[in-house]
Coordinates of C-alpha atoms in Angstrom, one line a residue:
M1 CA 0.0 -0.1 -0.1
A2 CA 1.2 3.6 -0.7
E3 CA 1.9 5.7 2.3
V4 CA -0.5 8.6 2.7
R5 CA 0.1 11.9 4.8
R6 CA -2.7 13.7 6.4
L7 CA -3.8 16.9 4.8
R8 CA -2.4 20.1 6.3
S9 CA -3.9 23.5 6.8
G10 CA -4.1 25.3 3.5
E11 CA -4.0 22.4 1.4
P12 CA -6.8 21.6 -1.2
R13 CA -9.6 19.5 -0.2
E14 CA -11.3 18.9 -3.7
V15 CA -10.0 18.9 -7.3
A16 CA -12.3 18.5 -10.3
G17 CA -14.8 16.5 -8.1
Y18 CA -12.3 14.3 -6.5
R19 CA -12.2 14.6 -2.7
L20 CA -8.5 14.7 -1.5
I21 CA -8.1 12.3 1.3
G22 CA -4.3 12.5 1.8
V23 CA -0.9 13.3 0.4
L24 CA 1.1 10.8 -1.5
G25 CA 4.3 12.8 -1.9
D26 CA 5.8 16.3 -2.2
G27 CA 8.2 17.5 -4.6
G28 CA 10.0 20.5 -5.8
Q29 CA 7.3 21.3 -8.5
G30 CA 4.0 20.3 -6.7
S31 CA 2.3 17.8 -4.3
V32 CA 0.6 14.7 -5.3
Y33 CA -2.5 14.0 -3.6
L34 CA -4.8 10.7 -3.3
G35 CA -8.1 11.7 -4.7
E36 CA -11.4 9.7 -4.5
D37 CA -14.7 9.7 -6.2
T38 CA -17.6 7.1 -5.0
E39 CA -18.1 6.2 -8.7
R40 CA -14.7 7.0 -10.4
G41 CA -12.8 5.4 -7.7
Q42 CA -9.3 6.5 -6.6
V43 CA -6.8 8.8 -8.6
A44 CA -3.4 10.6 -8.0
V45 CA -3.9 14.4 -8.2
K46 CA -0.7 16.5 -8.8
V47 CA -1.1 20.1 -8.1
L48 CA 1.5 23.0 -8.7
H49 CA 2.8 24.5 -5.4
A50 CA 1.0 27.8 -4.7
R51 CA 4.5 29.4 -4.5
L52 CA 5.1 28.7 -8.0
V53 CA 2.0 30.1 -9.6
S54 CA 3.5 33.3 -10.7
D55 CA 6.5 31.5 -12.2
R56 CA 5.6 31.3 -15.9
R57 CA 8.4 28.7 -16.6
A58 CA 7.2 26.4 -13.9
V59 CA 3.4 26.7 -15.0
R60 CA 4.6 25.9 -18.6
R61 CA 6.7 22.8 -17.4
F62 CA 3.9 21.6 -15.3
L63 CA 1.4 21.6 -18.3
A64 CA 3.9 20.0 -20.5
E65 CA 4.1 17.1 -18.3
A66 CA 0.5 16.4 -18.8
Q67 CA 1.0 16.4 -22.6
T68 CA 4.1 14.3 -22.2
A69 CA 2.4 11.7 -20.0
E70 CA -0.5 11.5 -22.5
K71 CA 1.7 10.7 -25.3
V72 CA 3.1 7.5 -23.5
A73 CA 0.1 6.4 -21.4
G74 CA -0.5 2.7 -21.5
H75 CA 3.2 1.6 -21.8
G76 CA 4.1 0.9 -18.3
T77 CA 3.2 4.4 -17.2
A78 CA 0.3 6.1 -15.3
R79 CA -2.7 6.9 -17.4
V80 CA -3.7 10.6 -17.5
I81 CA -7.2 11.3 -16.7
E82 CA -7.7 15.0 -16.8
A83 CA -5.8 18.2 -16.4
G84 CA -6.9 21.8 -15.6
V85 CA -6.5 24.8 -13.5
L86 CA -7.8 25.4 -9.9
D87 CA -7.5 28.8 -8.4
D88 CA -4.7 29.7 -10.9
R89 CA -3.0 26.4 -9.9
P90 CA -2.6 23.8 -12.7
Y91 CA -3.4 20.2 -11.7
L92 CA -2.9 16.8 -13.3
I93 CA -5.2 13.8 -12.5
S94 CA -3.8 10.5 -13.2
E95 CA -4.4 6.8 -12.5
F96 CA -3.6 5.9 -8.9
V97 CA -0.9 3.0 -8.7
D98 CA -1.3 1.6 -5.3
G99 CA 2.1 0.5 -4.5
P100 CA 5.5 1.7 -3.0
S101 CA 8.3 3.3 -5.2
L102 CA 11.2 1.0 -6.0
Q103 CA 13.2 3.0 -3.6
Q104 CA 10.6 2.2 -0.7
Y105 CA 10.2 -1.5 -1.8
V106 CA 14.0 -2.1 -1.6
V107 CA 14.3 -0.4 1.7
Q108 CA 11.4 -2.5 3.1
N109 CA 12.2 -5.9 1.5
G110 CA 15.8 -5.7 0.5
P111 CA 17.5 -6.2 -2.8
M112 CA 15.8 -8.0 -5.7
N113 CA 17.1 -11.0 -7.7
G114 CA 16.0 -13.9 -10.0
A115 CA 12.8 -13.6 -11.9
A116 CA 11.5 -10.5 -10.0
L117 CA 14.5 -8.5 -10.9
M118 CA 14.4 -9.6 -14.5
T119 CA 10.8 -8.8 -14.7
L120 CA 11.5 -5.3 -13.3
A121 CA 14.2 -4.6 -15.8
T122 CA 12.2 -6.0 -18.7
A123 CA 9.2 -3.9 -17.9
T124 CA 11.0 -0.7 -17.2
A125 CA 13.1 -1.0 -20.5
R126 CA 9.9 -1.7 -22.2
S127 CA 8.4 1.5 -20.8
L128 CA 11.5 3.6 -21.7
A129 CA 11.4 2.1 -25.3
A130 CA 7.9 3.3 -25.5
I131 CA 8.9 6.8 -24.1
H132 CA 11.8 7.1 -26.5
E133 CA 9.6 6.1 -29.4
A134 CA 7.3 9.0 -28.7
Q135 CA 10.3 11.2 -28.9
I136 CA 10.6 11.9 -25.2
V137 CA 13.5 11.9 -22.9
H138 CA 12.5 11.4 -19.2
R139 CA 15.6 13.0 -17.9
D140 CA 14.9 11.9 -14.1
F141 CA 14.7 8.0 -14.2
K142 CA 15.5 6.8 -10.7
P143 CA 14.1 4.5 -8.0
N144 CA 11.6 7.1 -6.7
N145 CA 10.1 7.4 -10.1
V146 CA 9.2 3.7 -10.5
L147 CA 6.2 2.5 -8.7
M148 CA 5.9 -1.2 -7.8
G149 CA 2.2 -1.5 -8.9
P150 CA 0.2 -4.7 -8.2
D151 CA 0.2 -5.6 -11.8
G152 CA 3.8 -4.6 -12.6
P153 CA 6.3 -1.7 -12.4
R154 CA 5.2 1.9 -13.5
V155 CA 7.2 4.6 -14.6
I156 CA 6.1 8.1 -13.5
D157 CA 6.9 11.8 -13.1
F158 CA 7.4 13.3 -16.5
G159 CA 7.8 16.9 -14.9
V160 CA 11.3 17.4 -16.4
A161 CA 10.8 15.2 -19.4
R162 CA 11.8 16.8 -22.9
T163 CA 11.8 16.0 -26.7
P164 CA 15.4 15.2 -27.7
E165 CA 15.6 18.4 -29.6
S166 CA 14.5 20.7 -26.5
A167 CA 16.6 18.7 -24.2
T168 CA 19.6 19.3 -26.4
T169 CA 19.1 23.0 -26.3
A170 CA 18.1 23.4 -22.7
T171 CA 21.8 23.4 -21.2
S172 CA 21.6 26.3 -19.1
S173 CA 20.9 24.3 -16.0
V174 CA 21.5 20.7 -14.9
V175 CA 18.4 18.6 -14.4
G176 CA 18.3 15.3 -12.8
T177 CA 18.9 13.4 -9.6
P178 CA 22.6 13.0 -8.3
G179 CA 23.5 9.3 -8.4
Y180 CA 21.2 8.6 -11.3
M181 CA 22.4 11.2 -13.9
A182 CA 24.4 10.5 -16.9
P183 CA 28.0 12.0 -17.4
E184 CA 26.7 14.4 -20.0
Q185 CA 23.9 15.5 -17.7
I186 CA 26.5 16.4 -15.2
S187 CA 28.6 18.2 -17.8
G188 CA 25.6 20.2 -19.1
E189 CA 25.9 18.6 -22.4
S190 CA 23.0 17.3 -24.7
V191 CA 20.5 15.0 -23.0
T192 CA 19.2 12.1 -25.2
P193 CA 17.6 8.8 -24.7
A194 CA 21.1 7.4 -24.0
S195 CA 21.0 9.4 -20.9
D196 CA 17.9 7.6 -19.7
M197 CA 19.6 4.3 -20.3
F198 CA 22.6 5.2 -17.9
A199 CA 19.9 6.1 -15.4
W200 CA 17.9 3.1 -15.8
A201 CA 21.1 1.0 -15.3
S202 CA 21.9 2.8 -12.2
T203 CA 18.4 2.3 -11.1
M204 CA 18.5 -1.4 -11.7
A205 CA 21.8 -1.7 -10.1
Y206 CA 20.2 -0.3 -7.0
A207 CA 17.3 -2.7 -7.1
A208 CA 19.9 -5.6 -7.3
T209 CA 22.3 -4.5 -4.6
G210 CA 20.1 -2.2 -2.3
T211 CA 22.9 0.5 -2.5
S212 CA 23.4 3.5 -4.9
L213 CA 25.9 2.6 -7.4
F214 CA 28.1 5.7 -7.2
G215 CA 27.8 6.1 -3.3
G216 CA 25.5 8.1 -1.3
D217 CA 27.9 10.8 0.3
S218 CA 28.5 14.3 -0.8
I219 CA 27.1 15.3 -4.3
P220 CA 30.6 16.5 -5.6
A221 CA 32.0 13.0 -4.8
V222 CA 28.9 11.2 -6.5
M223 CA 29.3 13.2 -9.5
H224 CA 33.1 12.7 -9.6
R225 CA 32.4 8.9 -9.6
I226 CA 29.9 9.1 -12.3
L227 CA 32.3 11.1 -14.5
N228 CA 35.4 9.0 -13.7
A229 CA 34.9 5.8 -12.1
S230 CA 34.0 2.3 -13.2
P231 CA 31.2 1.0 -11.2
D232 CA 31.3 -2.4 -9.5
L233 CA 28.6 -4.7 -10.8
S234 CA 30.2 -7.9 -9.6
G235 CA 27.3 -8.7 -7.2
I236 CA 24.8 -8.7 -10.1
E237 CA 24.1 -12.1 -11.9
E238 CA 24.1 -12.5 -15.8
P239 CA 22.6 -11.8 -18.0
L240 CA 21.5 -8.4 -16.5
R241 CA 25.3 -7.6 -15.4
S242 CA 26.5 -7.4 -19.1
V243 CA 23.4 -5.3 -20.2
L244 CA 24.0 -2.8 -17.2
T245 CA 27.7 -2.6 -18.1
S246 CA 27.0 -1.5 -21.7
C247 CA 24.3 1.1 -20.5
L248 CA 26.8 2.5 -18.0
A249 CA 29.4 3.5 -20.8
K250 CA 30.7 7.0 -20.3
V251 CA 30.2 7.9 -23.9
P252 CA 26.4 8.1 -24.9
A253 CA 27.1 6.7 -28.3
H254 CA 28.5 3.5 -26.9
R255 CA 25.2 2.8 -25.0
P256 CA 22.4 0.5 -26.3
G257 CA 18.8 2.0 -26.7
A258 CA 16.0 0.7 -24.7
A259 CA 14.6 -1.4 -27.6
E260 CA 18.0 -3.1 -27.9
V261 CA 18.2 -3.6 -24.2
L262 CA 14.8 -5.3 -24.3
R263 CA 16.0 -7.6 -27.0
A264 CA 19.0 -8.5 -25.2
L265 CA 17.2 -9.1 -21.9
T266 CA 14.6 -11.5 -23.4
R267 CA 17.1 -13.2 -25.8
R268 CA 19.6 -13.9 -23.0
T269 CA 16.9 -15.1 -20.7
E270 CA 16.0 -17.8 -23.2
E271 CA 19.8 -18.6 -23.8
T272 CA 20.4 -19.3 -20.1
R273 CA 17.6 -21.7 -19.6
P274 CA 18.6 -25.3 -18.8
V275 CA 18.1 -27.8 -21.6
V276 CA 18.1 -31.1 -19.5
R277 CA 14.2 -31.6 -19.8
R278 CA 14.3 -31.1 -23.5
V279 CA 16.2 -34.4 -23.8
R280 CA 14.0 -36.3 -21.3
R281 CA 10.6 -35.2 -22.8
R282 CA 9.5 -34.9 -26.4
R283 CA 7.1 -32.0 -27.0
R284 CA 4.8 -30.9 -29.9
R285 CA 5.6 -27.3 -30.8
M286 CA 3.7 -24.6 -32.6
A287 CA 5.2 -24.2 -36.2
L288 CA 5.3 -21.1 -38.2
A289 CA 5.9 -21.1 -41.9
G290 CA 7.4 -24.6 -41.7
L291 CA 9.8 -23.8 -38.9
A292 CA 9.3 -25.1 -35.3
L293 CA 9.3 -22.9 -32.3
V294 CA 12.0 -24.3 -30.2
V295 CA 11.8 -23.1 -26.6
M296 CA 14.1 -23.8 -23.8
F297 CA 12.6 -25.3 -20.9
G298 CA 12.4 -24.4 -17.2
G299 CA 10.1 -21.6 -16.1
A300 CA 8.0 -19.0 -17.8
I301 CA 8.9 -17.8 -21.2
G302 CA 8.1 -14.9 -23.6
L303 CA 8.8 -15.3 -27.3
T304 CA 7.4 -13.5 -30.4
M305 CA 7.3 -15.1 -33.9
R306 CA 7.0 -13.2 -37.1
G307 CA 6.6 -14.9 -40.4
G308 CA 9.2 -17.7 -40.6
G309 CA 11.4 -16.5 -37.8
V310 CA 11.6 -16.7 -34.0
T311 CA 12.5 -13.5 -32.0
A312 CA 12.3 -12.7 -28.2
A313 CA 9.0 -11.1 -27.0
G314 CA 9.3 -7.5 -27.2
D315 CA 11.7 -7.6 -30.2
E316 CA 10.9 -4.6 -32.5
G317 CA 12.9 -5.9 -35.4
A318 CA 12.1 -4.7 -38.9
S319 CA 9.5 -7.3 -39.7
S320 CA 6.3 -6.1 -41.6
E321 CA 2.8 -7.3 -41.4
A322 CA 3.5 -8.8 -44.8
D323 CA 6.0 -11.3 -43.2
G324 CA 3.1 -13.1 -41.4
P325 CA 1.2 -13.1 -38.1
R326 CA 3.0 -12.3 -34.9
V327 CA 2.9 -14.8 -32.2
T328 CA 3.8 -14.3 -28.5
A329 CA 4.2 -17.7 -26.7
F330 CA 4.6 -17.9 -23.0
G331 CA 3.9 -20.2 -20.1
D332 CA 4.8 -23.6 -18.8
F333 CA 4.6 -26.9 -20.8
D334 CA 3.2 -29.0 -17.9
N335 CA 0.0 -27.2 -17.1
K336 CA -3.5 -27.9 -18.4
I337 CA -5.2 -24.4 -19.0
S338 CA -9.0 -24.8 -19.2
K339 CA -10.0 -21.2 -19.5
I340 CA -8.2 -18.0 -20.8
A341 CA -9.0 -14.3 -21.1
L342 CA -7.3 -11.4 -22.6
G343 CA -7.6 -8.0 -20.6
S344 CA -5.4 -5.3 -18.9
L345 CA -4.7 -4.1 -15.5
S346 CA -3.6 -0.5 -15.2
N347 CA -3.3 -0.2 -19.1
V348 CA -0.9 -3.2 -19.1
S349 CA -2.0 -6.1 -21.4
M350 CA -2.4 -9.3 -19.3
V351 CA -3.8 -13.0 -19.6
A352 CA -5.8 -14.6 -17.0
A353 CA -5.6 -18.3 -17.2
A354 CA -7.4 -21.1 -15.1
N355 CA -4.7 -23.7 -14.3
E356 CA -6.3 -27.0 -13.7
T357 CA -2.9 -28.4 -12.9
T358 CA -2.3 -26.2 -10.0
Q359 CA -5.9 -25.4 -9.3
R360 CA -5.0 -21.6 -9.3
I361 CA -6.0 -18.5 -11.5
D362 CA -2.7 -17.3 -12.8
L363 CA -2.3 -13.6 -14.1
W364 CA 0.3 -13.4 -16.7
N365 CA 2.2 -10.7 -18.2
P366 CA 3.0 -12.4 -21.7
D367 CA 5.6 -9.7 -22.8
G368 CA 7.8 -10.6 -19.8
G369 CA 6.8 -14.4 -19.8
Q370 CA 6.1 -14.1 -15.9
I371 CA 3.2 -14.9 -13.6
I372 CA 2.4 -11.4 -12.0
N373 CA 0.3 -13.1 -9.2
S374 CA -1.9 -16.2 -8.6
V375 CA -4.8 -17.1 -6.5
P376 CA -6.7 -20.5 -5.6
M377 CA -9.5 -21.3 -8.0
G378 CA -11.8 -22.1 -5.0
A379 CA -13.5 -25.0 -7.1
K380 CA -12.7 -27.4 -9.8
D381 CA -14.0 -27.1 -13.4
I382 CA -14.1 -23.4 -14.2
G383 CA -17.0 -22.4 -16.5
S384 CA -16.2 -18.9 -17.4
L385 CA -13.3 -16.5 -17.0
A386 CA -13.3 -12.8 -17.6
F387 CA -11.8 -9.3 -16.8
A388 CA -14.0 -6.7 -15.3
K389 CA -14.0 -3.1 -14.1
I390 CA -15.6 -2.6 -10.6
G391 CA -15.7 1.1 -10.0
S392 CA -12.1 2.2 -10.8
K393 CA -10.8 -1.1 -10.1
Q394 CA -9.7 -3.9 -12.4
A395 CA -10.9 -7.4 -11.4
I396 CA -10.8 -11.0 -12.7
V397 CA -14.2 -12.9 -12.5
W398 CA -14.7 -16.6 -12.8
S399 CA -17.5 -19.2 -12.4
A400 CA -17.3 -22.8 -11.4
A401 CA -19.0 -26.1 -11.2
D402 CA -20.0 -25.5 -7.6
G403 CA -22.3 -22.8 -8.8
A404 CA -20.5 -19.8 -7.4
I405 CA -18.7 -16.9 -9.0
R406 CA -15.6 -15.4 -7.7
V407 CA -14.2 -12.0 -7.9
W408 CA -10.4 -11.2 -7.5
Q409 CA -9.1 -7.6 -7.6
P410 CA -5.2 -8.0 -8.0
G411 CA -4.7 -4.4 -7.0
Q412 CA -6.3 -5.0 -3.6
G413 CA -4.3 -8.2 -2.6
N414 CA -5.0 -11.8 -2.8
A415 CA -8.5 -12.0 -1.2
V416 CA -11.1 -13.6 -3.5
Q417 CA -14.8 -12.7 -3.0
T418 CA -17.2 -15.7 -3.4
I419 CA -20.8 -15.2 -4.5
R420 CA -23.0 -18.3 -4.0
A421 CA -25.1 -17.6 -7.1
C422 CA -26.4 -21.0 -7.8
K423 CA -26.3 -22.1 -4.1
G424 CA -24.8 -25.6 -5.0
K425 CA -27.2 -26.4 -7.6
G426 CA -24.9 -27.2 -10.3
R427 CA -22.6 -25.3 -12.7
A428 CA -22.7 -21.5 -13.1
A429 CA -22.4 -20.1 -16.7
M430 CA -21.6 -16.6 -16.6
S431 CA -21.1 -13.3 -18.7
V432 CA -19.7 -10.1 -17.4
V433 CA -21.6 -7.0 -18.6
P434 CA -20.2 -3.5 -18.0
A435 CA -22.4 -0.7 -16.5
Q436 CA -21.8 2.9 -15.5
K437 CA -21.3 2.1 -11.9
G438 CA -19.5 -1.1 -12.2
A439 CA -19.8 -4.4 -13.9
S440 CA -22.5 -7.0 -13.2
A441 CA -22.3 -10.8 -13.8
Y442 CA -25.3 -12.5 -15.5
V443 CA -25.1 -16.1 -14.2
S444 CA -27.3 -19.0 -15.2
C445 CA -27.7 -22.1 -13.1
A446 CA -28.4 -25.7 -14.0
D447 CA -32.1 -25.3 -12.6
G448 CA -32.9 -22.8 -15.1
R449 CA -32.5 -19.6 -13.2
M450 CA -30.7 -16.6 -14.7
Q451 CA -29.5 -14.0 -12.2
A452 CA -27.8 -10.6 -12.3
W453 CA -25.3 -10.0 -9.6
D454 CA -23.8 -6.5 -8.7
L455 CA -20.1 -7.4 -8.6
A456 CA -19.2 -4.3 -6.4
S457 CA -21.7 -5.0 -3.6
G458 CA -21.9 -8.8 -4.1
K459 CA -25.8 -8.6 -4.1
Q460 CA -28.3 -10.1 -6.5
A461 CA -30.1 -7.6 -8.7
S462 CA -32.4 -9.5 -10.7
L463 CA -33.7 -13.0 -11.3
W464 CA -35.5 -14.9 -14.1
R465 CA -36.7 -18.5 -14.5
L466 CA -36.0 -19.8 -18.2
G467 CA -37.4 -23.3 -17.5
Q468 CA -34.4 -25.3 -18.6
S469 CA -30.7 -25.4 -17.8
V470 CA -28.3 -23.1 -19.7
H471 CA -25.0 -24.2 -21.2
D472 CA -23.5 -20.8 -21.9
V473 CA -24.2 -17.1 -21.7
A474 CA -22.7 -14.1 -23.7
W475 CA -23.4 -10.3 -23.6
A476 CA -23.8 -8.8 -27.0
G477 CA -20.8 -6.4 -26.5
A478 CA -23.1 -3.3 -26.8
G479 CA -26.6 -2.4 -25.8
T480 CA -28.3 -4.5 -23.1
N481 CA -29.1 -7.8 -24.6
V482 CA -27.7 -11.1 -23.0
F483 CA -27.9 -14.4 -25.0
A484 CA -28.2 -17.8 -23.5
V485 CA -28.0 -21.3 -25.2
M486 CA -30.3 -23.8 -23.4
S487 CA -30.0 -27.7 -22.8
K488 CA -32.9 -28.2 -25.4
G489 CA -30.9 -26.3 -28.2
L490 CA -32.8 -22.9 -27.7
L491 CA -31.0 -19.5 -28.2
Q492 CA -32.7 -17.1 -25.8
R493 CA -32.3 -13.3 -25.7
I494 CA -32.7 -11.7 -22.4
D495 CA -32.8 -7.8 -21.9
P496 CA -32.2 -7.3 -18.1
W497 CA -32.9 -3.6 -18.3
D498 CA -36.4 -4.2 -19.9
S499 CA -38.2 -6.2 -17.2
G500 CA -36.4 -9.3 -17.9
T501 CA -37.7 -9.7 -21.4
V502 CA -37.0 -13.1 -22.8
K503 CA -37.3 -14.1 -26.4
A504 CA -36.4 -17.8 -27.6
R505 CA -35.3 -19.1 -30.9
A506 CA -34.5 -22.7 -31.9
V507 CA -31.1 -23.0 -33.3
V508 CA -30.7 -26.9 -33.3
E509 CA -30.6 -29.1 -36.4
S510 CA -31.3 -32.8 -36.3
G511 CA -31.5 -32.7 -32.5
A512 CA -27.8 -31.7 -31.9
P513 CA -27.0 -29.7 -28.8
A514 CA -26.0 -26.0 -28.8
S515 CA -22.9 -25.9 -26.5
G516 CA -21.6 -22.4 -26.7
V517 CA -22.4 -18.8 -27.6
E518 CA -20.3 -15.7 -28.3
A519 CA -21.7 -12.1 -29.1
A520 CA -19.8 -9.0 -30.5
D521 CA -20.3 -6.2 -33.2
G522 CA -24.0 -6.7 -33.6
L523 CA -23.6 -10.7 -34.1
V524 CA -24.3 -13.8 -32.2
A525 CA -22.4 -17.0 -32.8
V526 CA -23.8 -20.3 -31.6
R527 CA -21.7 -23.5 -31.5
V528 CA -24.0 -26.4 -32.8
E529 CA -22.6 -29.7 -32.4
G530 CA -22.6 -31.7 -35.6
V531 CA -23.1 -28.5 -37.6
G532 CA -20.6 -25.9 -36.8
V533 CA -21.1 -22.2 -35.9
K534 CA -24.3 -20.5 -36.7
I535 CA -24.2 -16.6 -37.0
Y536 CA -27.2 -14.5 -36.1
D537 CA -27.9 -10.8 -36.1
Q538 CA -28.2 -9.1 -32.7
S539 CA -31.9 -9.7 -32.4
G540 CA -31.2 -13.5 -32.6
E541 CA -34.0 -13.8 -35.1
R542 CA -32.2 -13.7 -38.5
Q543 CA -29.5 -16.4 -39.3
R544 CA -26.8 -14.7 -41.6
C545 CA -24.7 -17.9 -42.3
T546 CA -23.0 -21.0 -41.0
V547 CA -19.4 -21.9 -40.5
K548 CA -19.0 -25.7 -40.8
I549 CA -16.3 -27.1 -38.6
P550 CA -15.8 -30.6 -37.1
S551 CA -17.4 -31.4 -33.7
K552 CA -15.5 -31.4 -30.6
A553 CA -15.7 -34.1 -28.0
A554 CA -17.0 -31.9 -25.1
S555 CA -19.4 -32.6 -22.3
P556 CA -22.7 -31.1 -23.3
T557 CA -22.8 -29.4 -19.9
T558 CA -19.5 -27.7 -20.6
P559 CA -19.4 -24.3 -22.6
T560 CA -17.3 -25.1 -25.7
D561 CA -13.9 -23.5 -26.0
D562 CA -13.2 -24.1 -29.8
F563 CA -14.4 -20.7 -31.1
A564 CA -14.5 -16.9 -30.4
L565 CA -16.0 -14.0 -31.9
S566 CA -14.9 -10.3 -31.9
K567 CA -15.5 -7.4 -34.2
G568 CA -14.6 -8.6 -37.8
A569 CA -13.2 -12.0 -36.8
L570 CA -14.6 -15.3 -35.9
V571 CA -11.7 -17.8 -34.7
T572 CA -12.3 -21.5 -34.6
G573 CA -9.8 -23.9 -33.0
V574 CA -10.7 -27.5 -33.9
D575 CA -8.3 -28.5 -36.4
G576 CA -5.7 -25.7 -36.0
L577 CA -6.7 -22.1 -35.8
T578 CA -8.9 -20.5 -38.6
V579 CA -10.0 -17.0 -39.0
W580 CA -13.5 -16.4 -40.7
N581 CA -15.4 -13.3 -41.6
P582 CA -18.3 -13.5 -39.3
R583 CA -20.7 -11.5 -41.5
T584 CA -20.2 -13.9 -44.7
C585 CA -18.8 -17.2 -43.0
E586 CA -16.0 -17.1 -45.6
R587 CA -12.6 -18.3 -44.6
V588 CA -10.0 -15.4 -44.2
R589 CA -6.9 -17.5 -43.5
D590 CA -5.5 -20.4 -41.5
L591 CA -3.0 -19.6 -38.8
P592 CA -0.1 -22.1 -38.9
S593 CA -0.2 -24.2 -35.7
T594 CA -0.2 -27.8 -35.0
S595 CA -3.3 -29.9 -35.4
G596 CA -5.8 -30.9 -32.7
P597 CA -8.2 -29.0 -30.3
F598 CA -7.3 -26.4 -28.0
T599 CA -8.0 -26.5 -24.2
A600 CA -8.9 -22.7 -24.1
L601 CA -9.4 -20.0 -26.8
A602 CA -10.4 -16.4 -26.4
I603 CA -10.2 -13.0 -28.4
G604 CA -9.4 -9.6 -26.9
Q605 CA -7.0 -6.7 -27.3
F606 CA -3.3 -7.2 -26.5
N607 CA -1.1 -4.2 -26.5
G608 CA -3.7 -2.3 -28.4
R609 CA -4.1 -4.8 -31.0
K610 CA -6.9 -7.4 -31.8
S611 CA -5.5 -10.8 -30.7
V612 CA -6.3 -14.4 -30.0
V613 CA -5.0 -16.2 -27.2
V614 CA -4.9 -19.9 -27.2
A615 CA -3.8 -23.0 -24.9
K616 CA -3.0 -26.5 -25.8
P617 CA -2.2 -29.7 -23.8
D618 CA 1.5 -30.1 -23.1
E619 CA 2.5 -26.7 -24.8
E620 CA 2.9 -23.1 -24.0
M621 CA 0.2 -20.5 -24.5
A622 CA 0.4 -18.3 -27.5
I623 CA -1.1 -15.0 -28.6
W624 CA -1.8 -14.6 -32.3
D625 CA -2.0 -11.0 -33.6
L626 CA -5.2 -10.5 -35.7
A627 CA -4.6 -6.7 -36.3
G628 CA -5.9 -5.8 -39.7
W629 CA -8.0 -8.9 -40.3

């Protein structure tokens, strides 16, 4: 939890409708407050110091910070919500990251090592790569400007950031923090992205050792060491030590860029993995353009494949979209994943996976190839898994065979809320529906009940009796309709906001069961065993077309995980992955992969691009980039 100081006399109590409940920190430019709103949740509110209101340069710099932060939002940085002026004092409202700074974290917990340190290094290098790609130089990267959020590190404070051009010309004063400044900053020379990489390396060395790389005594002594001394990195393990050594070169031109560092970290992580298990166990591997994806074994992995080649996750090499679909592979070989979902936490793309082997819900950062957090499932046989937003907090919600739905908010710790929706009367099928004040879960039970549950309060909001058990439920993606496929092969449309209106339509041919439903972009897709996937319009009353695919041997009471629907794409995963045009049912293309059914499949956004994530027995998970299809 972030430390919060009580408000003092004379400090603001409200900004832009947010009640200020404490102070997160004070700096030379302004104070950062913790703001709160009952509907919008908690935010960080930075307000310029009153004494600087008449300083035009300070005001311009403050306003420039908002513009800079907006340019890089969503890349491991805090999202900007609003900027304005209150009583002549400019303010900046951004996403609240509930976690200590890296400085505080190391003081409280000691130096970092192993996977935690590599995750920190990879995530922050990725953030700097995005910052530099936006033509921004941070100029004050240090442990206090990295927040250890519940879903990963976040780079903050762009108060002194500049474009490379303006940073080059602004040499009349030295900007930065002693101990984390590059030699050229101390000398008053041009400040470039290479300066950030020197500061990044100094910060990672602090995280690994718990001490400042260039000492903590007098400022002149620290600056002298930065300019002249070779730092001691002997206590830092490879592959990070070699990367830091390169970034700490005295000459800016000799330092690698952030994207190059990212490639080196992910590549060397793969190269250092033990290969003993590769000899003992034969694995099927996903292939791309005739080449196998060969992965070193051990822990979690993160790789990206383009066209016929394989590169480390995060590799920004010069591949074009024409080279072929991009694939990010991650995860362990030995786990069975039964449900999977794409989403984001604090604007960082994540994957939630129901791990039947460990009986846990794992939260993955695929780019880093790491499990960020994990909690027990609470029950076997997960029926549905989804990301949801409850107020301002992100959550993961799942249903199970015990008839309960469970809610986990990773930003609030590892507590899991259990809602006994079906009260032990069989499996719960679930769809999460966003709402203005927070998400609701629409849950169907084996006895034919359909319920709406407020996820914020955990209370039941509505109840309908459908007359027969429901196999699967899907929200239309817009509007108020919820669709359910029934045990007797009916597709029912429910409008929970219109007195629970229920309309039914038969979708079965020759008595085959309907085992799954997906809805998006004004379309409804129903999986009919022995037929394929039937596509209907959003009313559920007019069939557009049918995609014929082989049947999957699944329990008739288990929602089918061999198809997924999103705007402009239907993906099936029975005999490999195939993308279809959902409005015409025409095949768009086959995604190269090994044959055989998938244990889990879902469509969503990954790093701002439409993607499909899949899991298979005895293989890693993989995310296929569908952007442009």
